[in-house]
Coordinates of C-alpha atoms and ligand atoms in Angstrom, one line a residue:
M1 CA 37.1 -35.7 -0.7
V2 CA 34.8 -33.9 -3.1
K3 CA 31.2 -33.8 -1.8
T4 CA 28.3 -32.4 -3.7
I5 CA 25.3 -31.2 -1.6
K6 CA 22.0 -30.5 -3.4
G7 CA 19.7 -27.7 -2.5
I8 CA 17.2 -25.2 -3.9
A9 CA 18.7 -22.7 -6.5
A10 CA 17.7 -19.5 -4.8
S11 CA 19.8 -16.9 -6.6
D12 CA 21.7 -17.1 -9.9
G13 CA 25.4 -17.2 -10.2
I14 CA 28.5 -19.2 -9.5
A15 CA 31.0 -18.5 -6.8
T16 CA 34.1 -20.2 -5.4
A17 CA 35.6 -19.2 -2.0
E18 CA 36.4 -20.4 1.5
A19 CA 33.5 -21.5 3.7
Y20 CA 32.6 -19.3 6.6
L21 CA 30.4 -21.1 9.1
L22 CA 27.9 -18.7 10.6
V23 CA 26.8 -21.1 13.2
Q24 CA 26.0 -20.3 16.8
P25 CA 28.5 -22.3 19.0
D26 CA 27.5 -24.3 22.1
L27 CA 27.5 -21.9 25.1
S28 CA 26.2 -24.4 27.7
F29 CA 28.1 -24.5 31.1
D30 CA 27.9 -26.2 34.4
K31 CA 27.0 -24.3 37.6
K32 CA 29.9 -24.5 40.0
S33 CA 30.4 -23.4 43.6
I34 CA 33.6 -21.5 44.0
S35 CA 35.8 -20.7 47.0
D36 CA 38.0 -18.0 45.4
A37 CA 35.6 -15.2 44.4
D38 CA 38.4 -12.8 43.5
A39 CA 39.8 -15.2 41.0
E40 CA 36.3 -15.6 39.5
V41 CA 35.8 -11.8 39.3
S42 CA 39.1 -11.5 37.6
R43 CA 38.1 -14.1 35.0
L44 CA 34.9 -12.1 34.4
K45 CA 36.9 -8.8 34.0
D46 CA 39.2 -10.5 31.5
A47 CA 36.2 -11.7 29.5
I48 CA 34.6 -8.3 29.6
A49 CA 37.8 -6.6 28.5
T50 CA 38.3 -9.0 25.6
S51 CA 34.7 -8.6 24.6
D52 CA 35.0 -4.8 24.7
A53 CA 38.1 -4.9 22.5
E54 CA 36.4 -7.2 20.0
L55 CA 33.4 -4.9 19.9
T56 CA 35.6 -1.8 19.2
K57 CA 37.1 -3.7 16.3
I58 CA 33.7 -4.9 14.9
R59 CA 32.3 -1.4 15.2
D60 CA 35.2 0.2 13.4
V61 CA 35.0 -2.3 10.5
A62 CA 31.2 -2.1 10.4
K63 CA 31.3 1.7 10.1
V64 CA 33.4 1.4 7.0
S65 CA 31.7 -1.6 5.4
L66 CA 28.1 -1.1 6.4
G67 CA 27.8 2.5 7.5
E68 CA 27.3 4.5 10.7
D69 CA 23.8 3.3 11.4
E70 CA 24.6 -0.4 11.3
A71 CA 27.7 0.2 13.5
Q72 CA 25.7 2.0 16.2
V73 CA 24.4 -1.2 17.6
F74 CA 27.9 -2.2 18.7
D75 CA 28.3 1.1 20.6
A76 CA 25.1 0.2 22.5
H77 CA 26.7 -3.2 23.3
K78 CA 29.9 -1.5 24.6
M79 CA 27.8 0.8 26.8
I80 CA 26.2 -2.2 28.4
L81 CA 29.7 -3.7 29.1
A82 CA 30.7 -0.4 30.7
D83 CA 27.6 -0.1 32.8
P84 CA 28.4 -0.9 36.5
E85 CA 24.7 -1.6 37.1
F86 CA 25.1 -4.7 34.8
T87 CA 28.7 -5.8 35.3
G88 CA 28.7 -4.8 39.0
A89 CA 25.6 -6.9 39.5
V90 CA 27.4 -9.9 38.0
E91 CA 30.5 -9.4 40.3
Q92 CA 28.2 -9.1 43.3
E93 CA 26.4 -12.3 42.3
I94 CA 29.7 -14.2 42.2
K95 CA 30.5 -13.0 45.7
D96 CA 27.1 -13.4 47.2
Q97 CA 26.2 -16.7 45.8
S98 CA 29.8 -18.2 45.6
V99 CA 29.0 -19.3 42.0
N100 CA 31.2 -19.4 38.9
A101 CA 31.2 -16.3 36.6
E102 CA 29.2 -18.2 33.9
Q103 CA 26.4 -18.8 36.3
A104 CA 26.4 -15.3 37.8
L105 CA 26.4 -13.8 34.3
D106 CA 23.5 -16.0 33.2
D107 CA 21.5 -15.1 36.4
V108 CA 22.0 -11.4 36.1
S109 CA 21.4 -11.1 32.4
K110 CA 18.2 -13.1 32.6
N111 CA 17.0 -10.7 35.2
F112 CA 17.8 -7.7 33.1
I113 CA 16.2 -9.2 30.0
A114 CA 13.0 -9.9 32.0
I115 CA 12.9 -6.3 33.2
F116 CA 13.4 -4.9 29.7
E117 CA 11.0 -7.2 28.1
G118 CA 8.4 -6.3 30.7
M119 CA 8.4 -2.6 29.6
T120 CA 5.5 -3.2 27.2
D121 CA 4.7 0.5 27.1
N122 CA 8.2 1.5 26.0
P123 CA 9.3 -0.3 22.8
Y124 CA 12.7 1.4 22.9
M125 CA 13.5 -0.1 26.3
Q126 CA 12.1 -3.5 25.2
E127 CA 14.5 -3.5 22.4
R128 CA 17.4 -3.3 24.9
A129 CA 16.6 -6.9 25.9
A130 CA 18.1 -8.1 22.6
D131 CA 21.2 -6.0 23.2
V132 CA 21.7 -7.6 26.7
R133 CA 21.2 -11.0 25.2
D134 CA 23.9 -10.3 22.5
V135 CA 26.4 -8.9 25.0
T136 CA 25.9 -11.8 27.4
K137 CA 26.5 -14.2 24.6
R138 CA 29.8 -12.6 23.7
V139 CA 31.1 -12.4 27.3
M140 CA 29.9 -16.0 27.9
A141 CA 31.8 -17.2 24.8
H142 CA 35.0 -15.6 26.2
L143 CA 34.5 -17.1 29.6
L144 CA 34.1 -20.5 28.0
G145 CA 37.0 -19.9 25.5
V146 CA 34.7 -20.5 22.6
E147 CA 34.9 -18.4 19.4
L148 CA 31.8 -16.5 18.2
P149 CA 31.3 -15.9 14.5
N150 CA 31.8 -12.3 13.7
P151 CA 30.6 -11.8 10.1
S152 CA 31.3 -8.0 10.3
L153 CA 35.0 -8.8 10.6
I154 CA 35.2 -10.8 7.5
D155 CA 38.1 -9.5 5.5
H156 CA 38.6 -12.0 2.7
E157 CA 36.3 -13.7 0.1
V158 CA 34.0 -16.2 1.7
I159 CA 30.8 -18.2 1.1
I160 CA 28.6 -18.0 4.2
I161 CA 27.3 -21.4 5.5
A162 CA 24.4 -21.0 7.9
H163 CA 21.5 -23.0 9.2
D164 CA 19.2 -20.1 8.2
L165 CA 19.7 -16.4 7.4
T166 CA 17.1 -13.9 8.5
P167 CA 16.4 -11.0 6.1
S168 CA 18.3 -8.7 8.5
D169 CA 21.3 -11.1 8.5
T170 CA 21.2 -11.0 4.7
A171 CA 21.0 -7.2 4.7
Q172 CA 24.2 -7.0 6.8
L173 CA 26.3 -9.1 4.5
N174 CA 29.2 -7.2 3.1
K175 CA 29.1 -7.9 -0.7
K176 CA 32.8 -7.0 -1.1
Y177 CA 33.8 -10.2 0.7
V178 CA 30.7 -12.4 0.9
K179 CA 30.4 -14.1 -2.5
G180 CA 27.2 -16.1 -1.7
F181 CA 25.5 -18.3 0.9
V182 CA 24.3 -21.8 1.4
T183 CA 21.8 -22.7 4.1
D184 CA 20.2 -25.8 5.7
I185 CA 16.7 -24.5 5.5
G186 CA 14.6 -22.1 3.5
G187 CA 12.7 -22.0 0.1
R188 CA 13.1 -20.0 -3.1
T189 CA 10.5 -17.4 -2.0
A190 CA 11.8 -16.9 1.5
H191 CA 12.8 -13.3 2.0
S192 CA 16.5 -14.0 2.5
A193 CA 16.4 -15.7 -1.0
I194 CA 14.6 -12.7 -2.5
M195 CA 17.2 -10.3 -1.0
A196 CA 20.0 -12.5 -2.3
R197 CA 18.6 -12.0 -5.8
S198 CA 18.4 -8.3 -5.4
L199 CA 21.9 -8.1 -4.0
E200 CA 23.0 -10.3 -7.0
L201 CA 24.5 -12.8 -4.5
P202 CA 24.5 -16.4 -5.6
A203 CA 22.6 -18.6 -3.1
V204 CA 21.5 -22.1 -2.5
V205 CA 19.0 -22.8 0.3
G206 CA 17.2 -25.8 1.8
T207 CA 20.2 -28.2 1.7
N208 CA 19.1 -29.7 5.0
T209 CA 22.7 -30.6 6.0
I210 CA 25.3 -28.1 4.8
T211 CA 26.3 -26.8 8.3
G212 CA 27.3 -30.4 9.1
D213 CA 28.9 -31.1 5.8
V214 CA 31.4 -28.4 5.5
K215 CA 34.1 -27.1 7.8
D216 CA 35.3 -23.5 8.3
G217 CA 37.9 -22.6 5.6
Q218 CA 37.2 -25.5 3.2
T219 CA 36.9 -24.5 -0.4
V220 CA 33.3 -24.4 -1.7
I221 CA 31.9 -23.9 -5.1
L222 CA 28.4 -22.5 -5.0
D223 CA 26.2 -23.3 -8.0
G224 CA 23.3 -20.9 -7.7
L225 CA 22.1 -21.8 -11.2
N226 CA 21.4 -25.5 -10.4
G227 CA 21.2 -25.5 -6.6
A228 CA 24.3 -27.3 -5.5
A229 CA 27.4 -26.7 -3.3
I230 CA 30.6 -28.6 -4.1
I231 CA 32.9 -29.0 -1.1
D232 CA 36.6 -29.5 -1.6
P233 CA 36.3 -29.5 -5.4
S234 CA 38.8 -31.2 -7.6
D235 CA 40.8 -29.2 -10.2
E236 CA 38.4 -30.6 -12.8
D237 CA 35.4 -29.3 -10.9
I238 CA 37.0 -25.9 -10.5
K239 CA 37.7 -25.8 -14.3
K240 CA 34.2 -26.9 -15.1
Y241 CA 32.6 -24.2 -12.9
D242 CA 35.0 -21.5 -14.0
K243 CA 33.7 -22.2 -17.5
M244 CA 30.1 -22.1 -16.3
A245 CA 30.7 -18.8 -14.5
K246 CA 32.2 -17.4 -17.7
D247 CA 29.3 -18.6 -19.8
F248 CA 26.9 -17.0 -17.4
S249 CA 28.8 -13.7 -17.5
A250 CA 28.8 -13.8 -21.3
Q251 CA 25.0 -14.5 -21.3
K252 CA 24.5 -11.5 -18.9
A253 CA 26.6 -9.3 -21.2
E254 CA 24.2 -10.3 -24.1
W255 CA 21.2 -9.3 -22.0
E256 CA 22.9 -6.1 -21.0
K257 CA 22.5 -4.9 -24.6
L258 CA 18.8 -4.7 -24.1
K259 CA 19.2 -2.3 -21.2
N260 CA 17.9 0.8 -22.9
E261 CA 15.3 -1.0 -25.1
A262 CA 11.5 -1.1 -24.4
T263 CA 10.0 -4.5 -23.7
V264 CA 8.3 -5.5 -27.0
T265 CA 7.2 -9.0 -28.0
A266 CA 7.9 -10.5 -31.4
D267 CA 4.4 -9.4 -32.5
G268 CA 5.0 -5.8 -31.4
K269 CA 3.1 -5.7 -28.1
H270 CA 4.6 -3.6 -25.4
F271 CA 4.7 -4.7 -21.8
D272 CA 6.1 -3.1 -18.7
I273 CA 8.9 -4.9 -16.8
A274 CA 9.3 -3.3 -13.4
A275 CA 11.6 -4.2 -10.5
N276 CA 11.1 -5.1 -6.9
I277 CA 13.1 -3.2 -4.3
G278 CA 13.5 -3.2 -0.6
T279 CA 15.4 0.1 0.0
P280 CA 16.3 3.2 -1.9
D281 CA 19.8 1.8 -2.3
D282 CA 18.3 -0.9 -4.6
L283 CA 17.5 1.8 -7.2
E284 CA 21.0 1.6 -8.6
G285 CA 20.2 -2.0 -9.7
V286 CA 16.8 -1.0 -11.1
I287 CA 18.4 1.7 -13.3
A288 CA 21.4 -0.4 -14.2
N289 CA 19.0 -3.2 -15.4
G290 CA 16.8 -0.8 -17.4
A291 CA 13.5 -1.6 -15.5
E292 CA 10.5 0.4 -16.7
G293 CA 9.3 1.2 -13.1
V294 CA 9.2 -0.1 -9.6
G295 CA 6.4 -2.7 -9.3
L296 CA 6.9 -3.5 -5.6
Y297 CA 8.7 -1.4 -3.0
R298 CA 8.7 -3.6 0.1
T299 CA 8.7 -0.8 2.6
E300 CA 8.9 -3.1 5.6
F301 CA 12.7 -3.1 5.0
L302 CA 12.8 0.5 6.0
Y303 CA 11.2 -0.5 9.3
M304 CA 13.5 -3.5 9.7
Q305 CA 16.7 -1.5 9.2
S306 CA 15.7 1.0 11.8
E307 CA 16.2 0.8 15.6
E308 CA 12.7 2.2 16.2
L309 CA 9.6 3.1 14.1
P310 CA 10.9 5.3 11.3
T311 CA 9.5 8.8 11.6
E312 CA 7.2 10.4 9.0
D313 CA 10.1 12.6 7.8
D314 CA 12.5 9.6 7.5
Q315 CA 10.0 7.8 5.5
F316 CA 9.2 10.8 3.4
E317 CA 12.9 11.1 2.4
A318 CA 13.1 7.5 1.4
Y319 CA 9.9 7.5 -0.7
K320 CA 10.9 10.8 -2.3
T321 CA 14.4 9.5 -3.2
V322 CA 12.8 6.5 -4.9
L323 CA 10.2 8.6 -6.8
E324 CA 12.7 11.2 -7.9
G325 CA 15.2 8.5 -8.9
M326 CA 12.6 6.8 -11.2
K327 CA 12.1 10.1 -13.0
G328 CA 8.4 10.0 -13.5
K329 CA 8.2 6.2 -14.1
P330 CA 5.6 4.5 -12.0
V331 CA 6.5 3.4 -8.5
V332 CA 4.2 1.0 -6.7
V333 CA 4.8 1.3 -2.9
R334 CA 3.4 -1.4 -0.7
T335 CA 2.5 -0.4 2.8
M336 CA 4.3 -2.1 5.6
D337 CA 4.1 -5.9 5.4
I338 CA 5.5 -7.0 8.8
G339 CA 4.8 -10.4 10.3
G340 CA 5.4 -13.8 8.8
D341 CA 9.2 -14.1 8.4
K342 CA 9.7 -10.3 8.8
H343 CA 10.1 -9.0 12.4
L344 CA 10.7 -5.7 14.1
S345 CA 12.7 -6.1 17.3
Y346 CA 11.1 -2.9 18.6
L347 CA 7.6 -3.9 17.8
P348 CA 7.2 -7.2 19.6
L349 CA 4.3 -9.2 18.2
P350 CA 2.6 -12.0 20.0
E351 CA 4.1 -15.5 19.7
E352 CA 2.0 -17.3 17.1
M353 CA 1.6 -20.9 16.0
N354 CA 1.2 -19.9 12.4
P355 CA 2.9 -16.5 11.8
F356 CA 2.2 -16.5 8.1
L357 CA -1.5 -16.9 8.9
G358 CA -1.4 -14.5 11.8
Y359 CA -1.2 -10.9 12.8
R360 CA 0.6 -9.4 9.8
A361 CA 0.6 -6.8 7.0
I362 CA -2.7 -4.9 6.6
R363 CA -4.0 -6.6 9.7
I364 CA -1.4 -4.8 11.8
S365 CA -1.8 -1.6 9.9
L366 CA -5.6 -1.5 10.5
D367 CA -5.1 -2.4 14.1
R368 CA -2.1 -0.1 14.9
Q369 CA -3.5 2.9 12.9
E370 CA -1.0 5.4 14.2
I371 CA 1.8 3.4 12.4
F372 CA -0.3 3.2 9.2
R373 CA -1.3 6.8 9.2
T374 CA 2.3 7.9 9.6
Q375 CA 3.3 5.9 6.6
L376 CA 0.4 7.1 4.5
R377 CA 1.2 10.8 5.3
A378 CA 4.8 10.2 4.4
L379 CA 3.7 8.7 1.1
L380 CA 1.2 11.4 0.3
R381 CA 3.8 14.1 0.9
A382 CA 6.2 12.2 -1.4
S383 CA 3.6 11.8 -4.1
A384 CA 4.4 15.3 -5.4
F385 CA 7.8 14.0 -6.6
G386 CA 6.9 11.3 -9.1
Q387 CA 4.3 8.8 -10.2
L388 CA 3.2 7.1 -7.0
R389 CA 0.9 4.1 -6.7
I390 CA 0.1 2.6 -3.4
M391 CA -1.0 -1.0 -2.6
F392 CA -2.0 -2.8 0.5
P393 CA -0.6 -6.2 1.4
M394 CA -2.6 -9.3 2.4
I395 CA -6.0 -7.9 1.7
G396 CA -8.5 -10.8 2.3
T397 CA -11.8 -9.0 2.4
L398 CA -13.4 -6.0 0.8
A399 CA -13.9 -4.5 4.2
E400 CA -10.1 -4.4 4.8
F401 CA -9.6 -2.7 1.5
R402 CA -12.3 -0.1 2.2
S403 CA -11.0 0.6 5.7
A404 CA -7.5 1.1 4.3
K405 CA -8.8 3.4 1.5
K406 CA -10.8 5.4 4.0
I407 CA -7.8 6.0 6.2
F408 CA -5.8 7.0 3.2
E409 CA -8.6 9.5 2.1
E410 CA -8.7 10.9 5.6
E411 CA -5.0 11.5 5.8
K412 CA -5.0 13.0 2.3
A413 CA -7.9 15.4 3.2
K414 CA -6.0 16.6 6.3
L415 CA -2.8 17.3 4.4
V416 CA -4.7 19.1 1.6
E417 CA -6.5 21.2 4.2
K418 CA -3.1 22.2 5.6
G419 CA -2.0 23.3 2.1
V420 CA 0.5 20.4 1.7
E421 CA 1.1 19.5 -2.0
V422 CA -0.3 16.1 -2.7
S423 CA -0.7 14.4 -6.1
D424 CA -4.3 13.9 -7.3
H425 CA -3.4 10.9 -9.4
I426 CA -2.3 8.3 -6.8
Q427 CA -3.6 4.9 -7.9
L428 CA -4.7 2.7 -5.0
G429 CA -4.4 -1.0 -5.4
M430 CA -3.9 -4.2 -3.6
M431 CA -1.7 -7.3 -3.5
M432 CA -3.6 -10.3 -4.7
E433 CA -2.1 -12.9 -2.5
V434 CA -5.0 -14.3 -0.3
P435 CA -7.0 -16.9 -2.2
A436 CA -10.3 -15.6 -0.8
A437 CA -9.6 -12.2 -2.4
A438 CA -8.5 -13.8 -5.7
I439 CA -11.7 -15.8 -6.0
L440 CA -13.7 -12.6 -5.5
A441 CA -11.4 -10.5 -7.8
D442 CA -14.5 -9.5 -9.9
Q443 CA -15.9 -7.7 -6.8
F444 CA -12.6 -6.2 -5.8
A445 CA -12.0 -4.9 -9.3
K446 CA -14.9 -2.5 -9.0
E447 CA -13.2 -0.7 -6.2
V448 CA -9.4 -0.9 -6.7
D449 CA -7.3 0.9 -9.4
F450 CA -5.1 -2.2 -9.9
F451 CA -4.1 -5.6 -8.7
S452 CA -0.6 -6.9 -8.2
I453 CA -0.5 -10.7 -7.9
G454 CA 1.8 -11.9 -5.1
T455 CA 2.4 -15.4 -6.1
N456 CA 4.9 -16.1 -3.2
D457 CA 2.0 -15.9 -0.8
L458 CA -0.8 -16.8 -3.2
I459 CA 0.9 -20.1 -3.9
Q460 CA 1.7 -20.9 -0.3
Y461 CA -1.9 -20.2 0.8
T462 CA -3.5 -22.0 -2.1
M463 CA -1.3 -25.1 -1.8
A464 CA -1.2 -24.9 2.0
A465 CA 2.6 -25.1 1.9
D466 CA 4.9 -22.9 3.9
R467 CA 7.1 -20.9 1.5
G468 CA 10.1 -21.2 3.7
N469 CA 9.9 -24.9 4.5
E470 CA 12.3 -26.9 2.3
H471 CA 10.4 -30.2 3.1
V472 CA 7.3 -28.9 1.2
S473 CA 9.1 -26.9 -1.4
Y474 CA 7.8 -29.4 -4.1
L475 CA 4.4 -27.8 -3.6
Y476 CA 5.6 -24.4 -4.8
Q477 CA 3.9 -25.0 -8.1
P478 CA 3.3 -21.8 -10.0
Y479 CA 2.1 -23.6 -13.1
N480 CA -0.4 -25.8 -11.3
P481 CA -3.7 -25.2 -13.1
S482 CA -5.3 -24.2 -9.7
I483 CA -2.9 -21.3 -9.5
L484 CA -3.2 -20.4 -13.1
R485 CA -7.0 -20.3 -12.9
L486 CA -6.8 -17.9 -10.0
V487 CA -4.3 -15.8 -11.8
K488 CA -6.4 -15.7 -14.9
H489 CA -9.5 -14.8 -13.0
V490 CA -7.6 -11.9 -11.4
I491 CA -6.4 -10.6 -14.7
D492 CA -9.8 -11.0 -16.5
S493 CA -11.6 -9.4 -13.6
A494 CA -9.3 -6.4 -13.7
H495 CA -9.7 -6.0 -17.4
A496 CA -13.5 -6.3 -17.2
E497 CA -13.5 -3.2 -15.1
G498 CA -10.9 -1.3 -17.2
K499 CA -8.2 -1.8 -14.5
W500 CA -4.7 -3.2 -14.9
A501 CA -3.2 -6.3 -13.4
G502 CA 0.5 -6.9 -12.6
M503 CA 2.5 -9.6 -10.8
C504 CA 5.2 -8.9 -8.3
G505 CA 5.7 -12.4 -6.9
E506 CA 8.8 -14.3 -8.0
A507 CA 6.8 -16.2 -10.6
A508 CA 6.7 -13.0 -12.7
G509 CA 10.3 -13.5 -13.6
D510 CA 10.1 -17.2 -14.3
N511 CA 11.0 -18.4 -17.8
I512 CA 8.1 -20.9 -17.9
M513 CA 5.5 -18.6 -16.3
V514 CA 6.2 -15.6 -18.5
P515 CA 4.8 -17.1 -21.7
L516 CA 1.7 -18.2 -19.8
L517 CA 1.2 -14.8 -18.3
L518 CA 1.6 -13.1 -21.7
G519 CA -1.0 -15.5 -23.0
M520 CA -3.3 -14.5 -20.2
G521 CA -2.8 -10.8 -20.9
L522 CA -1.0 -9.8 -17.7
D523 CA -0.1 -6.1 -18.0
E524 CA 2.9 -5.5 -15.7
Y525 CA 5.7 -7.9 -14.7
S526 CA 7.7 -7.0 -11.6
M527 CA 10.7 -9.0 -10.5
S528 CA 14.2 -8.9 -8.9
A529 CA 16.1 -6.2 -10.9
T530 CA 18.6 -8.9 -11.9
S531 CA 15.9 -10.8 -13.8
V532 CA 14.7 -7.8 -15.9
L533 CA 17.0 -8.2 -18.9
R534 CA 16.6 -12.0 -19.0
V535 CA 12.8 -11.6 -19.2
R536 CA 13.0 -8.8 -21.7
S537 CA 15.2 -11.0 -23.9
L538 CA 12.7 -13.8 -23.6
M539 CA 9.7 -11.6 -24.3
K540 CA 11.3 -10.3 -27.5
K541 CA 11.2 -13.9 -28.8
L542 CA 7.6 -14.6 -28.0
S543 CA 4.4 -13.8 -29.9
T544 CA 1.3 -13.1 -27.8
A545 CA -1.0 -14.4 -30.5
D546 CA 0.2 -18.0 -30.1
L547 CA 0.4 -17.7 -26.4
K548 CA -3.2 -17.1 -25.8
E549 CA -4.0 -20.6 -27.0
L550 CA -1.1 -22.0 -25.0
A551 CA -2.4 -20.4 -21.8
E552 CA -5.9 -21.6 -22.5
R553 CA -4.6 -25.1 -22.7
A554 CA -2.6 -24.7 -19.6
V555 CA -5.6 -23.3 -17.6
N556 CA -8.3 -25.6 -19.0
E557 CA -6.8 -28.9 -20.1
S558 CA -3.6 -29.6 -18.1
I559 CA -3.9 -31.3 -14.7
T560 CA -0.5 -30.8 -13.2
N561 CA 2.3 -28.3 -12.7
E562 CA 4.6 -30.7 -14.6
D563 CA 2.2 -31.0 -17.6
N564 CA 2.3 -27.2 -17.9
K565 CA 6.0 -27.0 -17.5
K566 CA 6.4 -29.5 -20.4
L567 CA 3.8 -27.7 -22.5
V568 CA 5.7 -24.4 -22.3
E569 CA 9.1 -26.1 -22.8
S570 CA 8.0 -27.9 -25.9
Y571 CA 6.5 -24.6 -27.2
I572 CA 9.7 -22.7 -26.6
N573 CA 11.9 -25.4 -28.1
K574 CA 9.7 -25.8 -31.1
Ligands
PEP1 C1 4.3 -12.1 -2.7 O1 3.7 -12.6 -1.7 O2 4.3 -12.7 -3.8 C2 5.0 -10.9 -2.6 C3 5.4 -10.3 -3.7 O3 5.2 -10.3 -1.4 P1 6.2 -10.9 -0.3 O4 7.2 -11.8 -1.0 O5 6.9 -9.7 0.2 O6 5.3 -11.6 0.7
MG2 MG1 3.3 -11.5 0.1

């Protein structure tokens, strides 16, 4: 029977394929006393051998589809399986305690995990705890005769169905076969949704129930334009969505024609449309979509895709690749923004009640200065290869900005003294995403070179609504006059000091928001690369002269988000 599940449209596009449930199976077991230890050891050995064979297959596939680095983690898992200290201890536990293999495996692995996690002065060894946990899960599944999902082994077209996807899960999806994803939880500005947009992977999030609604192998149509998943579609549904997919492709082909054009409004004003990237690999999309720069390079992805803190040289190479690739166009690199929903397995952070309000971004950088200084040195060295701008995330006070700037100047001076070539024109700016800073934008504007407004966080902090929580997603209200007043104040403050203001939050690529931002005089618009041509096409039809008045009405007269949405819609459809 056809079922339509509604959710939040997180990434444009339509896809039809088989459902692939990426759901963790139940691995619970009962503790049993056994009398035949040899039989139990032999069950264990069988489960280990099957796990090892499975890991070999996964590693080989991962090497081809995801690359050598991503595949290495499976070698580490195979090493644990081959380590007599681990597997021998499980065998011994079966014999000594006369317990079933499941119980012995659980006891021994918990012990190993506790030992690794306790090595607080050795992040590399701490990281091994996660490997032991993964390997244990695999062997346990085989002991229990339960199948684990193995996304790396997917060899046909699927739509991933999951409760949630972390940014690193998303990064590992093989685009050749994964045609999109649908999740139970999440919001439009959660990082897995942002990554889906940069991978051009249709996605619907926050459905609440999809993992219970669909079975492995059922056909699913994913409608990333309207936020719906259609399970077991009828022939009519398939026809209707095929047409929608074709129309969407035709629309994209129209936008494509603007690829090599500058972004100029109907009254002849030029604006920069830049793209947001997570890794140097995303440059391909930036260039293919004709972006006029990179307005946000989320460098934390470099840290997240690595097994340990990336070295200065590794970082230098990545930044240099991006700067050279952009051929002199501006590149705004944001320093590491870890914390919130972005974690590093090798840099365990304290458990927090409110991670988005906790120890993250510049707060970590100023506290763990060795990490920050390494990143700044890599950036400074790379600055010789293009037009580098640096900004700091989550700045809430002037003291934070000043400290970050001082550390930057210190590292710069040291490199210059050593004779290293460093650009003298690096602009230093900040993300405007903490309301306290936005309110004081006039003060900050005297000290920064630019602002980039991070609406994803600015909205969640101003509206007090978690950006990843589908139950409060109605409070993601970019056109709410409270948000618009903050945005306007930031832009006006920058201009009063002769500085520029951009926006790199998702709202910068929003069809309703763009006319308002043009009316407020925003200088630079940075968005998912896949939105660039749509926004360029929109801007070509708009005239800034009319929009000034429209924005004033939105900021001063309207009361709600909805009022402003209607205001802009009626203007556009006029
Ligand atoms: C933002 O907060 O708007 C932003 C661009 O940064 P991030 O989404 O990485 O938090
Ligand atoms: Mg942010």
